[in-house]
XYZ file of C-alpha atoms in Angstrom:
138
model
C 20.280 57.463 19.561
C 17.068 59.050 19.756
C 16.297 62.508 18.108
C 14.051 64.478 20.537
C 11.932 67.512 19.032
C 11.468 70.390 21.804
C 9.326 73.416 20.822
C 9.124 76.810 21.180
C 5.693 78.766 21.177
C 4.782 82.329 21.648
C 7.239 85.073 20.709
C 9.865 83.298 18.576
C 11.992 86.229 18.172
C 15.537 85.883 18.857
C 17.867 83.146 19.229
C 17.280 81.214 22.431
C 19.880 78.821 24.078
C 18.598 76.169 27.342
C 20.829 73.778 28.419
C 19.520 69.861 29.281
C 21.146 66.996 31.734
C 20.418 63.766 32.230
C 20.035 61.948 35.886
C 19.950 58.412 36.696
C 16.672 56.250 37.238
C 17.862 52.891 37.709
C 20.313 52.500 34.864
C 23.372 50.179 35.882
C 25.581 53.012 37.250
C 28.705 51.852 34.854
C 26.894 52.043 32.065
C 25.075 55.302 33.128
C 28.329 57.453 34.065
C 29.672 56.536 30.388
C 26.342 57.648 28.876
C 26.825 60.732 30.790
C 30.235 61.220 30.154
C 29.541 61.079 26.418
C 26.133 62.365 25.917
C 24.938 63.604 29.596
C 24.523 67.084 28.852
C 23.765 69.667 26.545
C 22.422 73.134 24.880
C 19.214 73.264 22.934
C 19.489 76.142 20.381
C 16.552 77.950 18.718
C 17.408 80.353 16.088
C 15.591 83.359 15.607
C 11.954 82.388 14.360
C 12.157 79.311 14.801
C 9.524 77.175 16.307
C 11.272 73.414 16.815
C 14.934 71.930 17.343
C 16.346 68.876 18.142
C 19.002 67.386 21.190
C 19.758 63.818 20.935
C 20.005 61.483 23.942
C 21.713 58.064 24.066
C 19.668 54.583 24.599
C 22.072 52.587 27.425
C 22.636 49.354 25.665
C 22.344 47.183 29.025
C 23.905 43.493 28.437
C 22.876 42.325 31.863
C 18.785 40.993 32.357
C 16.534 43.643 33.530
C 13.278 44.507 32.508
C 13.770 48.286 31.633
C 16.161 50.610 32.178
C 15.491 54.472 33.163
C 16.689 58.068 32.947
C 15.494 61.114 32.717
C 16.519 63.966 30.877
C 15.729 67.841 32.362
C 15.970 71.288 31.268
C 17.400 73.549 33.122
C 15.209 76.087 35.094
C 16.150 79.526 33.009
C 17.595 79.643 29.649
C 21.009 80.198 28.873
C 20.473 82.969 26.711
C 20.946 86.081 29.104
C 18.303 88.276 27.479
C 15.680 85.423 26.397
C 13.170 87.938 27.861
C 9.802 86.175 29.122
C 11.221 82.615 28.035
C 9.830 80.213 30.115
C 8.867 76.238 30.475
C 6.021 75.186 29.945
C 4.459 71.558 32.206
C 6.846 69.347 30.091
C 10.545 70.028 31.764
C 11.878 66.323 32.170
C 11.573 63.608 29.462
C 11.819 59.913 30.671
C 13.873 57.673 28.743
C 13.241 54.274 28.853
C 14.826 51.262 27.024
C 13.663 47.478 27.510
C 16.228 44.771 27.202
C 14.797 42.009 24.813
C 17.402 39.176 26.578
C 14.846 36.693 28.296
C 15.596 36.170 32.161
C 17.943 34.735 33.144
C 21.219 35.097 31.185
C 19.378 34.468 27.730
C 18.102 30.896 28.925
C 14.913 31.449 26.788
C 16.658 33.480 23.697
C 15.394 36.642 22.631
C 12.094 38.205 23.387
C 11.974 39.073 19.635
C 12.716 35.500 18.630
C 10.649 32.375 19.228
C 11.322 31.005 22.595
C 13.484 28.482 23.511
C 13.083 25.507 25.682
C 15.600 25.136 28.006
C 16.900 22.255 30.048
C 17.482 22.218 33.917
C 21.130 22.055 32.824
C 20.933 25.694 31.006
C 18.562 27.275 33.434
C 21.130 26.502 36.301
C 24.270 27.617 34.147
C 22.440 30.565 32.902
C 21.184 31.518 36.791
C 24.868 31.053 37.931
C 26.117 33.649 34.747
C 23.217 36.430 35.951
C 24.164 35.922 39.308
C 27.570 36.378 39.079
C 28.368 38.050 36.108
C 25.436 40.007 35.255
C 24.806 41.839 38.268
C 28.311 42.065 39.449
């Protein structure tokens, strides 16, 4: 999980609540649905006088090989707090959450990207391509 700070500037008086939600970019659909079910939306709360608050977002753990996974965290257009006065969104309303897979293609044939690379045999490469085509991408 990642703890993301949000800032409130200007008039800090009064409690402010703002809802957020996630949208899929290219995360494997089953993983994204699980992410959305467990941590797909919430409310960031700024108490009276508070300039910083935090939300926690998940990082998908995709066992399939792909270079990256991307999803978005959006703030709603309007605050949840009905008497928020002149509260408006700034220029940054969307957070892009990228995660990079540390397994090399295909199916770990060359080891992990954060370790010494392996030199696979042709037999291992063929087996790993088979795993990738019939297990990882289905």
